């Protein structure tokens, strides 16, 4: 039989790390989608100004990927075209699994599109789709405020608040080792669990007296698992720490190894 902390003393490093990664992924994707939308202007420019010419595949190169058993060797061919104004256009054309196939491409002619005012070239004609790019950019904006809320409020703010509440209970020397700390006098009181709301995570509503002696009934700011919420609901009277206009739950739950 073992016990684990729930409420303000629970270790939230894994979920905090997950929220950071999730927020970073959504923000980066959103920025990329808006960059993709903005880049449609350059594609439009290429459509209006690109010139179709005939280039020649001149060289191939060896590309070694991976290590050990996952190592693969590929052969890339490159075309080259020199314009009458002296600009040389060169780009990757094809990928082959063996050298003989790549070598056989040398000297072949391919149609490409070039920017006569720059060095851009491609064997694929550019396509502009403002509507789709804008739609994708807007769609990826919606999750960003949600994940930022979860990161700022649920991760950063709640961790700061929990540290302040633990500092009130255990003093300045608290270091998360519950075996060598006892609460300071008049810091921990009892509250009554009145409601439990279950979803992916669970919320617990507690009736208690605040630091001024006024009776309040508020939802705890912490998330709980279904098992933790059931434990608190069945216990009904739980240990809490009133702190300003909020409170923290200070409980331990028995677990079986």
PDB file of C-alpha atoms in Angstrom:
ATOM      1  CA  UNK A   1       0.000   0.000   0.000  1.00  0.00           C
ATOM      2  CA  UNK A   2       1.313   3.426  -0.945  1.00  0.00           C
ATOM      3  CA  UNK A   3      -0.020   6.987  -1.016  1.00  0.00           C
ATOM      4  CA  UNK A   4       0.193   9.681  -3.642  1.00  0.00           C
ATOM      5  CA  UNK A   5      -0.364  13.414  -3.462  1.00  0.00           C
ATOM      6  CA  UNK A   6      -3.371  14.932  -5.178  1.00  0.00           C
ATOM      7  CA  UNK A   7      -4.256  18.610  -5.395  1.00  0.00           C
ATOM      8  CA  UNK A   8      -1.613  21.269  -4.839  1.00  0.00           C
ATOM      9  CA  UNK A   9       1.216  18.834  -4.030  1.00  0.00           C
ATOM     10  CA  UNK A  10       0.752  16.608  -7.076  1.00  0.00           C
ATOM     11  CA  UNK A  11       3.711  16.491  -9.458  1.00  0.00           C
ATOM     12  CA  UNK A  12       2.528  18.035 -12.752  1.00  0.00           C
ATOM     13  CA  UNK A  13       5.789  17.927 -14.694  1.00  0.00           C
ATOM     14  CA  UNK A  14       4.548  15.431 -17.361  1.00  0.00           C
ATOM     15  CA  UNK A  15       1.357  17.353 -18.170  1.00  0.00           C
ATOM     16  CA  UNK A  16       3.214  20.680 -18.110  1.00  0.00           C
ATOM     17  CA  UNK A  17       5.789  19.305 -20.547  1.00  0.00           C
ATOM     18  CA  UNK A  18       2.999  17.971 -22.782  1.00  0.00           C
ATOM     19  CA  UNK A  19       1.226  21.343 -22.765  1.00  0.00           C
ATOM     20  CA  UNK A  20       4.445  23.134 -23.709  1.00  0.00           C
ATOM     21  CA  UNK A  21       5.044  20.798 -26.655  1.00  0.00           C
ATOM     22  CA  UNK A  22       1.407  21.015 -27.772  1.00  0.00           C
ATOM     23  CA  UNK A  23       1.332  24.804 -27.597  1.00  0.00           C
ATOM     24  CA  UNK A  24       4.624  25.051 -29.476  1.00  0.00           C
ATOM     25  CA  UNK A  25       3.372  22.690 -32.199  1.00  0.00           C
ATOM     26  CA  UNK A  26       0.120  24.608 -32.768  1.00  0.00           C
ATOM     27  CA  UNK A  27       1.774  28.037 -32.712  1.00  0.00           C
ATOM     28  CA  UNK A  28       4.496  26.988 -35.178  1.00  0.00           C
ATOM     29  CA  UNK A  29       1.918  25.365 -37.475  1.00  0.00           C
ATOM     30  CA  UNK A  30      -0.282  28.475 -37.368  1.00  0.00           C
ATOM     31  CA  UNK A  31       2.680  30.710 -38.250  1.00  0.00           C
ATOM     32  CA  UNK A  32       3.619  28.377 -41.104  1.00  0.00           C
ATOM     33  CA  UNK A  33       0.054  28.438 -42.484  1.00  0.00           C
ATOM     34  CA  UNK A  34       0.013  32.263 -42.539  1.00  0.00           C
ATOM     35  CA  UNK A  35       3.438  32.237 -44.174  1.00  0.00           C
ATOM     36  CA  UNK A  36       2.038  29.846 -46.776  1.00  0.00           C
ATOM     37  CA  UNK A  37      -0.852  32.233 -47.405  1.00  0.00           C
ATOM     38  CA  UNK A  38       1.530  35.191 -47.730  1.00  0.00           C
ATOM     39  CA  UNK A  39       3.729  33.207 -50.115  1.00  0.00           C
ATOM     40  CA  UNK A  40       0.868  32.972 -52.617  1.00  0.00           C
ATOM     41  CA  UNK A  41       1.902  36.448 -53.820  1.00  0.00           C
ATOM     42  CA  UNK A  42       5.268  35.173 -54.998  1.00  0.00           C
ATOM     43  CA  UNK A  43       3.588  32.214 -56.735  1.00  0.00           C
ATOM     44  CA  UNK A  44       1.285  34.676 -58.486  1.00  0.00           C
ATOM     45  CA  UNK A  45       4.343  36.620 -59.597  1.00  0.00           C
ATOM     46  CA  UNK A  46       5.904  33.447 -61.015  1.00  0.00           C
ATOM     47  CA  UNK A  47       2.696  32.591 -62.880  1.00  0.00           C
ATOM     48  CA  UNK A  48       2.657  36.024 -64.505  1.00  0.00           C
ATOM     49  CA  UNK A  49       6.390  36.194 -65.271  1.00  0.00           C
ATOM     50  CA  UNK A  50       7.768  32.651 -65.534  1.00  0.00           C
ATOM     51  CA  UNK A  51       9.238  31.634 -68.869  1.00  0.00           C
ATOM     52  CA  UNK A  52       9.210  28.046 -70.112  1.00  0.00           C
ATOM     53  CA  UNK A  53      12.601  26.853 -71.399  1.00  0.00           C
ATOM     54  CA  UNK A  54      14.400  23.597 -72.065  1.00  0.00           C
ATOM     55  CA  UNK A  55      17.147  22.577 -69.652  1.00  0.00           C
ATOM     56  CA  UNK A  56      19.558  19.674 -69.675  1.00  0.00           C
ATOM     57  CA  UNK A  57      20.291  17.164 -66.918  1.00  0.00           C
ATOM     58  CA  UNK A  58      24.013  17.598 -66.428  1.00  0.00           C
ATOM     59  CA  UNK A  59      25.084  15.910 -63.200  1.00  0.00           C
ATOM     60  CA  UNK A  60      24.009  13.491 -60.483  1.00  0.00           C
ATOM     61  CA  UNK A  61      25.042  13.258 -56.846  1.00  0.00           C
ATOM     62  CA  UNK A  62      25.078  10.643 -54.099  1.00  0.00           C
ATOM     63  CA  UNK A  63      22.942  11.295 -50.991  1.00  0.00           C
ATOM     64  CA  UNK A  64      23.666   9.075 -47.996  1.00  0.00           C
ATOM     65  CA  UNK A  65      20.743   8.935 -45.547  1.00  0.00           C
ATOM     66  CA  UNK A  66      20.497   7.358 -42.088  1.00  0.00           C
ATOM     67  CA  UNK A  67      22.939   5.179 -40.167  1.00  0.00           C
ATOM     68  CA  UNK A  68      23.537   1.486 -39.681  1.00  0.00           C
ATOM     69  CA  UNK A  69      20.683  -0.788 -40.771  1.00  0.00           C
ATOM     70  CA  UNK A  70      18.509   2.211 -41.662  1.00  0.00           C
ATOM     71  CA  UNK A  71      21.115   3.648 -44.005  1.00  0.00           C
ATOM     72  CA  UNK A  72      19.974   4.285 -47.591  1.00  0.00           C
ATOM     73  CA  UNK A  73      21.860   5.643 -50.569  1.00  0.00           C
ATOM     74  CA  UNK A  74      20.031   7.692 -53.185  1.00  0.00           C
ATOM     75  CA  UNK A  75      21.187   9.274 -56.434  1.00  0.00           C
ATOM     76  CA  UNK A  76      19.860  12.736 -57.273  1.00  0.00           C
ATOM     77  CA  UNK A  77      19.992  14.254 -60.740  1.00  0.00           C
ATOM     78  CA  UNK A  78      20.211  17.992 -61.405  1.00  0.00           C
ATOM     79  CA  UNK A  79      19.274  20.020 -64.448  1.00  0.00           C
ATOM     80  CA  UNK A  80      21.065  23.156 -65.624  1.00  0.00           C
ATOM     81  CA  UNK A  81      20.075  25.985 -67.920  1.00  0.00           C
ATOM     82  CA  UNK A  82      22.096  29.074 -68.836  1.00  0.00           C
ATOM     83  CA  UNK A  83      20.044  31.997 -70.092  1.00  0.00           C
ATOM     84  CA  UNK A  84      21.093  34.379 -72.830  1.00  0.00           C
ATOM     85  CA  UNK A  85      21.590  37.062 -70.184  1.00  0.00           C
ATOM     86  CA  UNK A  86      24.082  34.864 -68.326  1.00  0.00           C
ATOM     87  CA  UNK A  87      22.049  33.561 -65.360  1.00  0.00           C
ATOM     88  CA  UNK A  88      22.544  29.863 -64.628  1.00  0.00           C
ATOM     89  CA  UNK A  89      19.490  27.997 -63.309  1.00  0.00           C
ATOM     90  CA  UNK A  90      20.065  24.659 -61.601  1.00  0.00           C
ATOM     91  CA  UNK A  91      17.835  22.473 -59.420  1.00  0.00           C
ATOM     92  CA  UNK A  92      17.232  18.913 -58.269  1.00  0.00           C
ATOM     93  CA  UNK A  93      15.232  16.949 -60.847  1.00  0.00           C
ATOM     94  CA  UNK A  94      14.873  13.282 -59.878  1.00  0.00           C
ATOM     95  CA  UNK A  95      15.799  10.644 -57.272  1.00  0.00           C
ATOM     96  CA  UNK A  96      16.954   7.121 -58.101  1.00  0.00           C
ATOM     97  CA  UNK A  97      17.813   4.064 -56.059  1.00  0.00           C
ATOM     98  CA  UNK A  98      20.783   2.964 -58.155  1.00  0.00           C
ATOM     99  CA  UNK A  99      23.592   4.802 -59.877  1.00  0.00           C
ATOM    100  CA  UNK A 100      23.043   3.387 -63.362  1.00  0.00           C
ATOM    101  CA  UNK A 101      19.512   4.829 -63.562  1.00  0.00           C
ATOM    102  CA  UNK A 102      20.730   8.251 -62.441  1.00  0.00           C
ATOM    103  CA  UNK A 103      23.683   8.189 -64.839  1.00  0.00           C
ATOM    104  CA  UNK A 104      21.360   7.312 -67.725  1.00  0.00           C
ATOM    105  CA  UNK A 105      19.539  10.630 -67.247  1.00  0.00           C
ATOM    106  CA  UNK A 106      22.617  12.713 -68.073  1.00  0.00           C
ATOM    107  CA  UNK A 107      22.101  14.688 -71.272  1.00  0.00           C
ATOM    108  CA  UNK A 108      18.308  14.400 -71.311  1.00  0.00           C
ATOM    109  CA  UNK A 109      16.255  17.514 -71.946  1.00  0.00           C
ATOM    110  CA  UNK A 110      13.522  18.648 -69.537  1.00  0.00           C
ATOM    111  CA  UNK A 111      11.057  21.545 -69.599  1.00  0.00           C
ATOM    112  CA  UNK A 112      11.444  23.981 -66.733  1.00  0.00           C
ATOM    113  CA  UNK A 113      10.099  27.374 -65.735  1.00  0.00           C
ATOM    114  CA  UNK A 114      12.436  30.219 -64.834  1.00  0.00           C
ATOM    115  CA  UNK A 115      12.124  33.725 -63.419  1.00  0.00           C
ATOM    116  CA  UNK A 116      13.841  36.017 -65.931  1.00  0.00           C
ATOM    117  CA  UNK A 117      14.302  38.623 -63.202  1.00  0.00           C
ATOM    118  CA  UNK A 118      15.872  36.303 -60.649  1.00  0.00           C
ATOM    119  CA  UNK A 119      17.382  32.863 -60.063  1.00  0.00           C
ATOM    120  CA  UNK A 120      14.195  30.874 -59.325  1.00  0.00           C
ATOM    121  CA  UNK A 121      13.455  27.811 -61.439  1.00  0.00           C
ATOM    122  CA  UNK A 122      11.244  24.736 -61.205  1.00  0.00           C
ATOM    123  CA  UNK A 123      10.142  21.814 -63.345  1.00  0.00           C
ATOM    124  CA  UNK A 124       6.620  22.261 -61.913  1.00  0.00           C
ATOM    125  CA  UNK A 125       4.460  25.212 -62.920  1.00  0.00           C
ATOM    126  CA  UNK A 126       3.514  27.231 -59.798  1.00  0.00           C
ATOM    127  CA  UNK A 127      -0.097  27.173 -58.589  1.00  0.00           C
ATOM    128  CA  UNK A 128      -1.856  29.933 -56.652  1.00  0.00           C
ATOM    129  CA  UNK A 129      -4.712  29.147 -54.302  1.00  0.00           C
ATOM    130  CA  UNK A 130      -5.434  32.117 -52.046  1.00  0.00           C
ATOM    131  CA  UNK A 131      -8.779  30.732 -50.885  1.00  0.00           C
ATOM    132  CA  UNK A 132      -7.437  27.388 -49.685  1.00  0.00           C
ATOM    133  CA  UNK A 133      -4.352  28.944 -48.095  1.00  0.00           C
ATOM    134  CA  UNK A 134      -6.458  31.524 -46.230  1.00  0.00           C
ATOM    135  CA  UNK A 135      -8.931  28.841 -45.099  1.00  0.00           C
ATOM    136  CA  UNK A 136      -6.119  26.668 -43.706  1.00  0.00           C
ATOM    137  CA  UNK A 137      -4.524  29.644 -41.953  1.00  0.00           C
ATOM    138  CA  UNK A 138      -7.803  30.632 -40.274  1.00  0.00           C
ATOM    139  CA  UNK A 139      -8.590  27.044 -39.223  1.00  0.00           C
ATOM    140  CA  UNK A 140      -5.209  26.684 -37.530  1.00  0.00           C
ATOM    141  CA  UNK A 141      -5.802  29.939 -35.624  1.00  0.00           C
ATOM    142  CA  UNK A 142      -8.683  28.454 -33.605  1.00  0.00           C
ATOM    143  CA  UNK A 143      -6.684  25.960 -31.470  1.00  0.00           C
ATOM    144  CA  UNK A 144      -3.937  28.482 -30.652  1.00  0.00           C
ATOM    145  CA  UNK A 145      -5.878  30.497 -28.006  1.00  0.00           C
ATOM    146  CA  UNK A 146      -7.029  27.231 -26.423  1.00  0.00           C
ATOM    147  CA  UNK A 147      -3.560  25.715 -26.077  1.00  0.00           C
ATOM    148  CA  UNK A 148      -2.109  29.060 -24.942  1.00  0.00           C
ATOM    149  CA  UNK A 149      -4.834  29.282 -22.273  1.00  0.00           C
ATOM    150  CA  UNK A 150      -4.006  25.766 -21.113  1.00  0.00           C
ATOM    151  CA  UNK A 151      -0.298  26.558 -21.079  1.00  0.00           C
ATOM    152  CA  UNK A 152      -0.505  29.960 -19.371  1.00  0.00           C
ATOM    153  CA  UNK A 153      -3.344  29.267 -16.938  1.00  0.00           C
ATOM    154  CA  UNK A 154      -3.207  25.526 -16.353  1.00  0.00           C
ATOM    155  CA  UNK A 155       0.559  25.138 -16.474  1.00  0.00           C
ATOM    156  CA  UNK A 156       2.337  28.384 -15.597  1.00  0.00           C
ATOM    157  CA  UNK A 157      -0.232  30.224 -13.441  1.00  0.00           C
ATOM    158  CA  UNK A 158      -1.468  27.170 -11.538  1.00  0.00           C
ATOM    159  CA  UNK A 159       2.085  26.026 -10.763  1.00  0.00           C
ATOM    160  CA  UNK A 160       2.920  29.490  -9.420  1.00  0.00           C
ATOM    161  CA  UNK A 161      -0.260  29.545  -7.309  1.00  0.00           C
ATOM    162  CA  UNK A 162       0.380  26.046  -5.968  1.00  0.00           C
ATOM    163  CA  UNK A 163       3.886  27.053  -4.935  1.00  0.00           C
ATOM    164  CA  UNK A 164       2.533  30.091  -3.088  1.00  0.00           C
ATOM    165  CA  UNK A 165      -0.066  27.971  -1.289  1.00  0.00           C
ATOM    166  CA  UNK A 166       2.549  25.364  -0.341  1.00  0.00           C
ATOM    167  CA  UNK A 167       4.814  28.159   0.887  1.00  0.00           C
ATOM    168  CA  UNK A 168       1.975  29.352   3.130  1.00  0.00           C
ATOM    169  CA  UNK A 169       1.476  25.842   4.541  1.00  0.00           C
ATOM    170  CA  UNK A 170       5.063  24.659   4.913  1.00  0.00           C
ATOM    171  CA  UNK A 171       7.114  27.845   4.964  1.00  0.00           C
ATOM    172  CA  UNK A 172       9.979  28.998   2.783  1.00  0.00           C
ATOM    173  CA  UNK A 173      11.944  25.748   3.080  1.00  0.00           C
ATOM    174  CA  UNK A 174       9.354  23.512   1.401  1.00  0.00           C
ATOM    175  CA  UNK A 175      11.017  21.290  -1.223  1.00  0.00           C
ATOM    176  CA  UNK A 176       8.299  18.795  -2.240  1.00  0.00           C
ATOM    177  CA  UNK A 177       9.507  16.126   0.210  1.00  0.00           C
ATOM    178  CA  UNK A 178       6.279  15.467   2.108  1.00  0.00           C
ATOM    179  CA  UNK A 179       7.946  13.122   4.606  1.00  0.00           C
ATOM    180  CA  UNK A 180       9.929  15.885   6.324  1.00  0.00           C
ATOM    181  CA  UNK A 181       7.321  18.663   6.383  1.00  0.00           C
ATOM    182  CA  UNK A 182       4.351  19.340   8.626  1.00  0.00           C
ATOM    183  CA  UNK A 183       1.781  22.101   8.044  1.00  0.00           C
ATOM    184  CA  UNK A 184       2.165  25.294  10.006  1.00  0.00           C
ATOM    185  CA  UNK A 185      -0.578  26.112  12.539  1.00  0.00           C
ATOM    186  CA  UNK A 186      -3.874  27.561  11.259  1.00  0.00           C
ATOM    187  CA  UNK A 187      -3.068  27.049   7.593  1.00  0.00           C
ATOM    188  CA  UNK A 188      -5.025  23.878   6.812  1.00  0.00           C
ATOM    189  CA  UNK A 189      -8.770  23.648   7.286  1.00  0.00           C
ATOM    190  CA  UNK A 190     -11.548  21.367   6.075  1.00  0.00           C
ATOM    191  CA  UNK A 191     -14.012  21.728   3.236  1.00  0.00           C
ATOM    192  CA  UNK A 192     -17.000  19.745   2.059  1.00  0.00           C
ATOM    193  CA  UNK A 193     -17.089  18.281  -1.443  1.00  0.00           C
ATOM    194  CA  UNK A 194     -20.524  19.198  -2.835  1.00  0.00           C
ATOM    195  CA  UNK A 195     -20.207  18.408  -6.540  1.00  0.00           C
ATOM    196  CA  UNK A 196     -18.001  16.542  -8.984  1.00  0.00           C
ATOM    197  CA  UNK A 197     -18.050  17.202 -12.727  1.00  0.00           C
ATOM    198  CA  UNK A 198     -16.487  14.479 -14.861  1.00  0.00           C
ATOM    199  CA  UNK A 199     -15.195  14.843 -18.381  1.00  0.00           C
ATOM    200  CA  UNK A 200     -11.772  13.960 -19.811  1.00  0.00           C
ATOM    201  CA  UNK A 201     -10.571  15.498 -16.555  1.00  0.00           C
ATOM    202  CA  UNK A 202     -12.653  16.065 -13.422  1.00  0.00           C
ATOM    203  CA  UNK A 203     -13.510  19.167 -11.428  1.00  0.00           C
ATOM    204  CA  UNK A 204     -14.433  19.268  -7.750  1.00  0.00           C
ATOM    205  CA  UNK A 205     -16.636  21.858  -6.035  1.00  0.00           C
ATOM    206  CA  UNK A 206     -15.978  22.512  -2.357  1.00  0.00           C
ATOM    207  CA  UNK A 207     -17.870  24.382   0.352  1.00  0.00           C
ATOM    208  CA  UNK A 208     -15.495  26.039   2.817  1.00  0.00           C
ATOM    209  CA  UNK A 209     -14.716  29.082   4.920  1.00  0.00           C
ATOM    210  CA  UNK A 210     -12.220  31.544   3.481  1.00  0.00           C
ATOM    211  CA  UNK A 211      -9.494  33.388   5.369  1.00  0.00           C
ATOM    212  CA  UNK A 212     -12.036  35.954   6.572  1.00  0.00           C
ATOM    213  CA  UNK A 213     -14.438  33.330   7.907  1.00  0.00           C
ATOM    214  CA  UNK A 214     -16.987  33.788   5.091  1.00  0.00           C
ATOM    215  CA  UNK A 215     -18.644  30.646   3.725  1.00  0.00           C
ATOM    216  CA  UNK A 216     -17.893  30.026   0.057  1.00  0.00           C
ATOM    217  CA  UNK A 217     -18.648  27.314  -2.465  1.00  0.00           C
ATOM    218  CA  UNK A 218     -16.249  27.248  -5.393  1.00  0.00           C
ATOM    219  CA  UNK A 219     -14.811  24.877  -7.960  1.00  0.00           C
ATOM    220  CA  UNK A 220     -11.235  23.835  -7.310  1.00  0.00           C
ATOM    221  CA  UNK A 221      -8.867  25.096  -9.975  1.00  0.00           C
ATOM    222  CA  UNK A 222      -6.949  21.828 -10.153  1.00  0.00           C
ATOM    223  CA  UNK A 223      -7.652  18.965 -12.542  1.00  0.00           C
ATOM    224  CA  UNK A 224      -8.305  15.510 -11.121  1.00  0.00           C
ATOM    225  CA  UNK A 225      -8.408  12.048 -12.623  1.00  0.00           C
ATOM    226  CA  UNK A 226     -11.656  10.088 -12.397  1.00  0.00           C
ATOM    227  CA  UNK A 227     -10.140   7.948  -9.646  1.00  0.00           C
ATOM    228  CA  UNK A 228      -9.020  11.003  -7.666  1.00  0.00           C
ATOM    229  CA  UNK A 229     -12.420  12.687  -8.065  1.00  0.00           C
ATOM    230  CA  UNK A 230     -14.184   9.540  -6.862  1.00  0.00           C
ATOM    231  CA  UNK A 231     -11.899   9.414  -3.814  1.00  0.00           C
ATOM    232  CA  UNK A 232     -12.643  13.054  -2.928  1.00  0.00           C
ATOM    233  CA  UNK A 233     -16.393  12.607  -3.510  1.00  0.00           C
ATOM    234  CA  UNK A 234     -16.547   9.568  -1.244  1.00  0.00           C
ATOM    235  CA  UNK A 235     -14.428  11.207   1.445  1.00  0.00           C
ATOM    236  CA  UNK A 236     -16.651  14.353   1.328  1.00  0.00           C
ATOM    237  CA  UNK A 237     -14.739  16.212   4.085  1.00  0.00           C
ATOM    238  CA  UNK A 238     -11.280  17.017   2.764  1.00  0.00           C
ATOM    239  CA  UNK A 239      -8.249  19.085   3.750  1.00  0.00           C
ATOM    240  CA  UNK A 240      -7.922  22.422   1.976  1.00  0.00           C
ATOM    241  CA  UNK A 241      -5.834  25.576   2.239  1.00  0.00           C
ATOM    242  CA  UNK A 242      -7.758  28.865   1.792  1.00  0.00           C
ATOM    243  CA  UNK A 243      -5.601  31.368  -0.067  1.00  0.00           C
ATOM    244  CA  UNK A 244      -6.874  34.857  -0.906  1.00  0.00           C
ATOM    245  CA  UNK A 245      -9.924  34.348  -3.140  1.00  0.00           C
ATOM    246  CA  UNK A 246      -9.166  30.707  -3.907  1.00  0.00           C
ATOM    247  CA  UNK A 247      -8.004  27.541  -2.175  1.00  0.00           C
ATOM    248  CA  UNK A 248      -5.893  24.467  -2.732  1.00  0.00           C
ATOM    249  CA  UNK A 249      -6.782  20.847  -1.975  1.00  0.00           C
ATOM    250  CA  UNK A 250      -4.224  19.139   0.225  1.00  0.00           C
ATOM    251  CA  UNK A 251      -4.908  15.397   0.186  1.00  0.00           C
ATOM    252  CA  UNK A 252      -3.232  12.034  -0.170  1.00  0.00           C
ATOM    253  CA  UNK A 253      -4.847   9.023  -1.797  1.00  0.00           C
ATOM    254  CA  UNK A 254      -4.007   5.405  -1.036  1.00  0.00           C
ATOM    255  CA  UNK A 255      -2.802   3.318  -3.943  1.00  0.00           C
ATOM    256  CA  UNK A 256      -1.982  -0.347  -4.277  1.00  0.00           C
ATOM    257  CA  UNK A 257       1.319  -1.320  -5.853  1.00  0.00           C
TER     258      UNK A 257
END
